[in-house]
Amino acid sequence: MKVIKLPCDMQAGLGSVGLVPTMGALHEGHLSLIREARKQCDQVVVSILVNPLQFAPHEDYNAYPRTLDSDLAQCEALGVDVVFCPDASAIYPENFQTRVMGGELTKQYCGITRPTFFNGVLTVVAILFGIVRPGKAFFGEKDFQQLFLIKQMVKDFWMPIEIIGMPIIREESGLALSSRNTYLTGGQKEEATCLFQAILAVQEAVKTGERDVQALLAQARSKISLELDYLDLVSVKTLECLTDSLEEPARLLMAAYIGENPKVRLIDNGNVF
Ligand code: AMP
């Protein structure tokens, strides 16, 4: 008989189901996660749900692109085993009550202008984990703060799931792929590449020896022609905001607005040190 005292020893025997949670309007970024899940897992489940809990009333829940037919065709072509695409009402029935509440970090960076966003994300991800019971779940570094918070939730709650983070997929221009890019005109897409240019500029400055955080942020700002929501250099290990001198490993995180009607919020990030 085994006597187990430590929670970590109860975690043996991860299943081989890989889950890729999405909000649909699939693009190459999503497909890269699905391909990796296909490589690593026997069964691949893709969930598609525009999660009402993570949108504030003034945000684009209704306008968010919904392209289920083409999403299903793309999943089929990649050999996905199951697409889980419930109605929001099946996930949040009338008697639904429980919420996941993340820590302080949910209020920083993207959380400043979207204070309820991350708790909405953590809640739906926890629900999806409960329904699908995957051994592994795949998320993009495109949403770097989200990935960090999900890893933290899994650790804090001893969820028996391995979280796999995957690199950002970009257009040739450098623009990070996003379902929200469908809101942009050709000219706006071009202008939005300045976010990637900012990452490159900081990487370059670091290479030539610059370590002063304020100088590096000024470099980044000088590249960005959009209205910034936030722009920060953070510790990759803790996601703490760096204010003085750069320490390794560090990442540049940012969000910015483009256009008027609709006013589209774009995020991007990249390792710089
Ligand atoms: P979403 O449908 O926007 O909620 O995204 C679903 C998953 O795809 C999240 O884990 C995202 O981080 C990931 N993702 C979105 N865009 C990209 C991208 N350009 N490269 C890599 N992963 C991405």
GROMACS .gro file of C-alpha atoms and ligand atoms in nm:
model
  296
    1MET     CA    1   0.000   0.000   0.000
    2LYS     CA    2   0.123   0.348  -0.086
    3VAL     CA    3   0.094   0.614   0.182
    4ILE     CA    4   0.115   0.954   0.021
    5LYS     CA    5   0.170   1.267   0.224
    6LEU     CA    6   0.282   1.521  -0.033
    7PRO     CA    7   0.036   1.668  -0.281
    8CYS     CA    8   0.299   1.645  -0.557
    9ASP     CA    9   0.315   1.265  -0.515
   10MET     CA   10  -0.058   1.247  -0.583
   11GLN     CA   11   0.002   1.402  -0.924
   12ALA     CA   12   0.144   1.095  -1.100
   13GLY     CA   13  -0.019   0.958  -1.412
   14LEU     CA   14  -0.090   1.258  -1.629
   15GLY     CA   15  -0.340   1.169  -1.896
   16SER     CA   16  -0.250   1.203  -2.261
   17VAL     CA   17  -0.527   1.438  -2.364
   18GLY     CA   18  -0.399   1.771  -2.497
   19LEU     CA   19  -0.632   2.072  -2.472
   20VAL     CA   20  -0.600   2.387  -2.681
   21PRO     CA   21  -0.842   2.649  -2.544
   22THR     CA   22  -0.940   2.919  -2.796
   23MET     CA   23  -1.207   3.175  -2.869
   24GLY     CA   24  -1.218   3.064  -3.234
   25ALA     CA   25  -1.153   3.271  -3.549
   26LEU     CA   26  -0.856   3.040  -3.578
   27HIS     CA   27  -0.531   3.158  -3.740
   28GLU     CA   28  -0.176   3.023  -3.768
   29GLY     CA   29  -0.109   3.115  -3.404
   30HIS     CA   30  -0.383   2.880  -3.288
   31LEU     CA   31  -0.281   2.620  -3.545
   32SER     CA   32   0.075   2.615  -3.409
   33LEU     CA   33  -0.065   2.519  -3.067
   34ILE     CA   34  -0.283   2.248  -3.222
   35ARG     CA   35   0.013   2.105  -3.417
   36GLU     CA   36   0.222   2.088  -3.100
   37ALA     CA   37  -0.064   1.920  -2.911
   38ARG     CA   38  -0.093   1.672  -3.198
   39LYS     CA   39   0.280   1.595  -3.160
   40GLN     CA   40   0.273   1.553  -2.784
   41CYS     CA   41  -0.066   1.393  -2.709
   42ASP     CA   42  -0.273   1.092  -2.817
   43GLN     CA   43  -0.599   1.285  -2.815
   44VAL     CA   44  -0.630   1.651  -2.909
   45VAL     CA   45  -0.924   1.857  -2.792
   46VAL     CA   46  -0.971   2.214  -2.919
   47SER     CA   47  -1.223   2.426  -2.733
   48ILE     CA   48  -1.392   2.720  -2.902
   49LEU     CA   49  -1.583   2.958  -2.681
   50VAL     CA   50  -1.604   3.335  -2.686
   51ASN     CA   51  -1.601   3.366  -2.308
   52PRO     CA   52  -1.847   3.635  -2.193
   53LEU     CA   53  -1.689   3.643  -1.846
   54GLN     CA   54  -1.366   3.799  -1.975
   55PHE     CA   55  -1.531   4.089  -2.162
   56ALA     CA   56  -1.632   4.411  -1.986
   57PRO     CA   57  -1.970   4.558  -2.090
   58HIS     CA   58  -1.806   4.819  -2.318
   59GLU     CA   59  -1.580   4.563  -2.489
   60ASP     CA   60  -1.628   4.370  -2.814
   61TYR     CA   61  -1.806   4.050  -2.699
   62ASN     CA   62  -2.080   4.078  -2.962
   63ALA     CA   63  -1.852   4.196  -3.242
   64TYR     CA   64  -1.579   3.939  -3.172
   65PRO     CA   65  -1.528   3.735  -3.493
   66ARG     CA   66  -1.710   3.401  -3.501
   67THR     CA   67  -1.611   3.171  -3.788
   68LEU     CA   68  -1.713   2.825  -3.667
   69ASP     CA   69  -1.742   2.655  -4.008
   70SER     CA   70  -1.391   2.746  -4.116
   71ASP     CA   71  -1.257   2.675  -3.764
   72LEU     CA   72  -1.401   2.323  -3.780
   73ALA     CA   73  -1.250   2.264  -4.126
   74GLN     CA   74  -0.907   2.379  -4.003
   75CYS     CA   75  -0.927   2.154  -3.698
   76GLU     CA   76  -1.034   1.860  -3.911
   77ALA     CA   77  -0.740   1.917  -4.148
   78LEU     CA   78  -0.496   1.908  -3.855
   79GLY     CA   79  -0.633   1.581  -3.721
   80VAL     CA   80  -0.798   1.721  -3.410
   81ASP     CA   81  -0.995   1.450  -3.225
   82VAL     CA   82  -1.260   1.666  -3.060
   83VAL     CA   83  -1.371   2.025  -3.098
   84PHE     CA   84  -1.558   2.133  -2.788
   85CYS     CA   85  -1.769   2.436  -2.883
   86PRO     CA   86  -2.039   2.482  -2.622
   87ASP     CA   87  -2.286   2.768  -2.606
   88ALA     CA   88  -2.189   3.015  -2.336
   89SER     CA   89  -2.516   2.927  -2.159
   90ALA     CA   90  -2.402   2.566  -2.120
   91ILE     CA   91  -2.088   2.682  -1.940
   92TYR     CA   92  -2.261   2.952  -1.735
   93PRO     CA   93  -2.607   2.817  -1.653
   94GLU     CA   94  -2.840   3.034  -1.445
   95ASN     CA   95  -2.727   2.883  -1.116
   96PHE     CA   96  -2.356   2.928  -1.193
   97GLN     CA   97  -2.184   3.088  -0.894
   98THR     CA   98  -1.812   3.026  -0.855
   99ARG     CA   99  -1.527   3.246  -0.977
  100VAL     CA  100  -1.151   3.206  -0.975
  101MET     CA  101  -0.979   3.511  -0.832
  102GLY     CA  102  -0.615   3.556  -0.931
  103GLY     CA  103  -0.362   3.750  -0.729
  104GLU     CA  104  -0.220   4.103  -0.751
  105LEU     CA  105  -0.078   4.036  -1.095
  106THR     CA  106  -0.429   4.028  -1.244
  107LYS     CA  107  -0.444   4.404  -1.174
  108GLN     CA  108  -0.120   4.496  -1.353
  109TYR     CA  109  -0.031   4.548  -1.720
  110CYS     CA  110  -0.340   4.430  -1.916
  111GLY     CA  111  -0.529   4.425  -1.585
  112ILE     CA  112  -0.509   4.803  -1.542
  113THR     CA  113  -0.755   4.880  -1.822
  114ARG     CA  114  -0.920   4.535  -1.806
  115PRO     CA  115  -0.965   4.477  -1.430
  116THR     CA  116  -1.201   4.177  -1.459
  117PHE     CA  117  -1.039   4.019  -1.765
  118PHE     CA  118  -0.794   3.776  -1.607
  119ASN     CA  119  -1.035   3.644  -1.347
  120GLY     CA  120  -1.274   3.573  -1.635
  121VAL     CA  121  -0.999   3.390  -1.820
  122LEU     CA  122  -0.888   3.190  -1.514
  123THR     CA  123  -1.245   3.093  -1.440
  124VAL     CA  124  -1.320   2.962  -1.789
  125VAL     CA  125  -0.986   2.782  -1.810
  126ALA     CA  126  -1.054   2.611  -1.476
  127ILE     CA  127  -1.399   2.506  -1.602
  128LEU     CA  128  -1.252   2.373  -1.927
  129PHE     CA  129  -0.988   2.180  -1.732
  130GLY     CA  130  -1.267   2.028  -1.521
  131ILE     CA  131  -1.469   1.927  -1.825
  132VAL     CA  132  -1.191   1.802  -2.054
  133ARG     CA  133  -0.948   1.682  -1.785
  134PRO     CA  134  -0.640   1.718  -2.007
  135GLY     CA  135  -0.290   1.603  -1.912
  136LYS     CA  136  -0.145   1.897  -2.102
  137ALA     CA  137  -0.284   2.231  -2.214
  138PHE     CA  138  -0.130   2.458  -2.476
  139PHE     CA  139  -0.121   2.838  -2.463
  140GLY     CA  140   0.054   3.106  -2.666
  141GLU     CA  141   0.318   3.347  -2.537
  142LYS     CA  142   0.124   3.610  -2.735
  143ASP     CA  143  -0.078   3.642  -2.413
  144PHE     CA  144   0.227   3.632  -2.188
  145GLN     CA  145   0.063   3.761  -1.870
  146GLN     CA  146  -0.228   3.521  -1.921
  147LEU     CA  147   0.013   3.228  -1.964
  148PHE     CA  148   0.193   3.327  -1.644
  149LEU     CA  149  -0.134   3.354  -1.448
  150ILE     CA  150  -0.259   3.018  -1.575
  151LYS     CA  151   0.067   2.851  -1.471
  152GLN     CA  152   0.028   3.015  -1.129
  153MET     CA  153  -0.333   2.891  -1.095
  154VAL     CA  154  -0.233   2.537  -1.191
  155LYS     CA  155   0.046   2.547  -0.934
  156ASP     CA  156  -0.163   2.704  -0.657
  157PHE     CA  157  -0.456   2.465  -0.706
  158TRP     CA  158  -0.243   2.155  -0.768
  159MET     CA  159  -0.422   2.097  -1.097
  160PRO     CA  160  -0.267   1.782  -1.252
  161ILE     CA  161  -0.201   1.953  -1.585
  162GLU     CA  162   0.118   2.048  -1.762
  163ILE     CA  163   0.100   2.393  -1.919
  164ILE     CA  164   0.292   2.427  -2.244
  165GLY     CA  165   0.374   2.779  -2.364
  166MET     CA  166   0.437   2.829  -2.735
  167PRO     CA  167   0.613   3.113  -2.921
  168ILE     CA  168   0.431   3.401  -3.089
  169ILE     CA  169   0.346   3.347  -3.455
  170ARG     CA  170   0.385   3.666  -3.662
  171GLU     CA  171   0.309   3.781  -4.012
  172GLU     CA  172   0.613   3.840  -4.230
  173SER     CA  173   0.577   4.209  -4.144
  174GLY     CA  174   0.630   4.125  -3.776
  175LEU     CA  175   0.268   4.187  -3.676
  176ALA     CA  176   0.164   3.922  -3.419
  177LEU     CA  177  -0.131   3.719  -3.545
  178SER     CA  178  -0.453   3.790  -3.359
  179SER     CA  179  -0.821   3.725  -3.422
  180ARG     CA  180  -0.868   4.099  -3.365
  181ASN     CA  181  -0.646   4.179  -3.666
  182THR     CA  182  -0.960   4.120  -3.878
  183TYR     CA  183  -1.079   4.459  -3.746
  184LEU     CA  184  -0.779   4.633  -3.909
  185THR     CA  185  -0.745   4.786  -4.255
  186GLY     CA  186  -0.434   4.712  -4.462
  187GLY     CA  187  -0.284   5.046  -4.365
  188GLN     CA  188  -0.354   4.991  -3.997
  189LYS     CA  189  -0.189   4.648  -4.011
  190GLU     CA  190   0.120   4.813  -4.150
  191GLU     CA  191   0.117   5.082  -3.883
  192ALA     CA  192   0.070   4.816  -3.614
  193THR     CA  193   0.403   4.656  -3.702
  194CYS     CA  194   0.560   4.937  -3.495
  195LEU     CA  195   0.496   4.722  -3.187
  196PHE     CA  196   0.730   4.456  -3.324
  197GLN     CA  197   0.977   4.729  -3.427
  198ALA     CA  198   0.982   4.841  -3.064
  199ILE     CA  199   1.077   4.489  -2.952
  200LEU     CA  200   1.354   4.474  -3.212
  201ALA     CA  201   1.485   4.817  -3.108
  202VAL     CA  202   1.509   4.714  -2.743
  203GLN     CA  203   1.676   4.385  -2.834
  204GLU     CA  204   1.929   4.578  -3.040
  205ALA     CA  205   1.998   4.833  -2.766
  206VAL     CA  206   2.047   4.552  -2.511
  207LYS     CA  207   2.290   4.384  -2.749
  208THR     CA  208   2.500   4.697  -2.762
  209GLY     CA  209   2.516   4.705  -2.382
  210GLU     CA  210   2.228   4.932  -2.271
  211ARG     CA  211   2.085   4.813  -1.937
  212ASP     CA  212   1.900   5.121  -1.816
  213VAL     CA  213   1.530   5.039  -1.811
  214GLN     CA  214   1.411   5.397  -1.867
  215ALA     CA  215   1.648   5.444  -2.163
  216LEU     CA  216   1.530   5.115  -2.315
  217LEU     CA  217   1.163   5.209  -2.269
  218ALA     CA  218   1.232   5.545  -2.434
  219GLN     CA  219   1.385   5.359  -2.731
  220ALA     CA  220   1.074   5.143  -2.756
  221ARG     CA  221   0.839   5.442  -2.725
  222SER     CA  222   1.018   5.624  -3.003
  223LYS     CA  223   0.920   5.344  -3.242
  224ILE     CA  224   0.552   5.333  -3.144
  225SER     CA  225   0.316   5.564  -3.332
  226LEU     CA  226   0.003   5.425  -3.164
  227GLU     CA  227  -0.172   5.534  -2.845
  228LEU     CA  228  -0.005   5.323  -2.576
  229ASP     CA  229  -0.204   5.152  -2.303
  230TYR     CA  230   0.111   5.034  -2.124
  231LEU     CA  231   0.472   4.954  -2.206
  232ASP     CA  232   0.688   4.779  -1.948
  233LEU     CA  233   0.999   4.572  -1.907
  234VAL     CA  234   0.933   4.280  -1.675
  235SER     CA  235   1.117   3.994  -1.513
  236VAL     CA  236   1.023   3.674  -1.698
  237LYS     CA  237   1.054   3.476  -1.375
  238THR     CA  238   0.814   3.683  -1.165
  239LEU     CA  239   0.653   3.927  -1.410
  240GLU     CA  240   0.758   4.203  -1.173
  241CYS     CA  241   0.796   4.542  -1.337
  242LEU     CA  242   1.163   4.641  -1.377
  243THR     CA  243   1.230   5.006  -1.304
  244ASP     CA  244   1.605   5.060  -1.280
  245SER     CA  245   1.845   4.817  -1.437
  246LEU     CA  246   1.761   4.530  -1.667
  247GLU     CA  247   1.799   4.184  -1.522
  248GLU     CA  248   1.796   3.855  -1.707
  249PRO     CA  249   1.566   3.714  -1.833
  250ALA     CA  250   1.351   4.017  -1.920
  251ARG     CA  251   1.058   4.071  -2.153
  252LEU     CA  252   0.902   4.380  -2.306
  253LEU     CA  253   0.520   4.379  -2.264
  254MET     CA  254   0.285   4.627  -2.427
  255ALA     CA  255  -0.068   4.709  -2.533
  256ALA     CA  256  -0.174   4.988  -2.766
  257TYR     CA  257  -0.484   5.119  -2.939
  258ILE     CA  258  -0.534   5.168  -3.311
  259GLY     CA  259  -0.828   5.316  -3.504
  260GLU     CA  260  -1.137   5.500  -3.385
  261ASN     CA  261  -1.445   5.306  -3.486
  262PRO     CA  262  -1.375   5.041  -3.376
  263LYS     CA  263  -1.091   5.134  -3.144
  264VAL     CA  264  -0.887   4.812  -3.146
  265ARG     CA  265  -0.659   4.712  -2.862
  266LEU     CA  266  -0.349   4.517  -2.967
  267ILE     CA  267  -0.097   4.341  -2.743
  268ASP     CA  268   0.253   4.222  -2.812
  269ASN     CA  269   0.562   4.116  -2.622
  270GLY     CA  270   0.906   3.972  -2.672
  271ASN     CA  271   1.216   3.858  -2.489
  272VAL     CA  272   1.482   4.125  -2.488
  273PHE     CA  273   1.749   3.988  -2.253
  274AMP     P1  274  -0.758   3.337  -2.826
  274AMP     O1  275  -0.844   3.263  -2.923
  274AMP     O2  276  -0.717   3.473  -2.872
  274AMP     O3  277  -0.811   3.333  -2.685
  274AMP     O4  278  -0.621   3.257  -2.821
  274AMP     C1  279  -0.619   3.119  -2.793
  274AMP     C2  280  -0.477   3.076  -2.770
  274AMP     O5  281  -0.400   3.101  -2.887
  274AMP     C3  282  -0.409   3.151  -2.655
  274AMP     O6  283  -0.330   3.060  -2.581
  274AMP     C4  284  -0.325   3.252  -2.728
  274AMP     O7  285  -0.211   3.293  -2.656
  274AMP     C5  286  -0.285   3.175  -2.852
  274AMP     N1  287  -0.246   3.267  -2.959
  274AMP     C6  288  -0.318   3.371  -3.008
  274AMP     N2  289  -0.247   3.437  -3.102
  274AMP     C7  290  -0.127   3.375  -3.111
  274AMP     C8  291  -0.008   3.396  -3.189
  274AMP     N3  292   0.001   3.495  -3.276
  274AMP     N4  293   0.096   3.312  -3.171
  274AMP     C9  294   0.088   3.211  -3.080
  274AMP     N5  295  -0.021   3.185  -3.005
  274AMP    C10  296  -0.126   3.265  -3.019
   0.00000   0.00000   0.00000
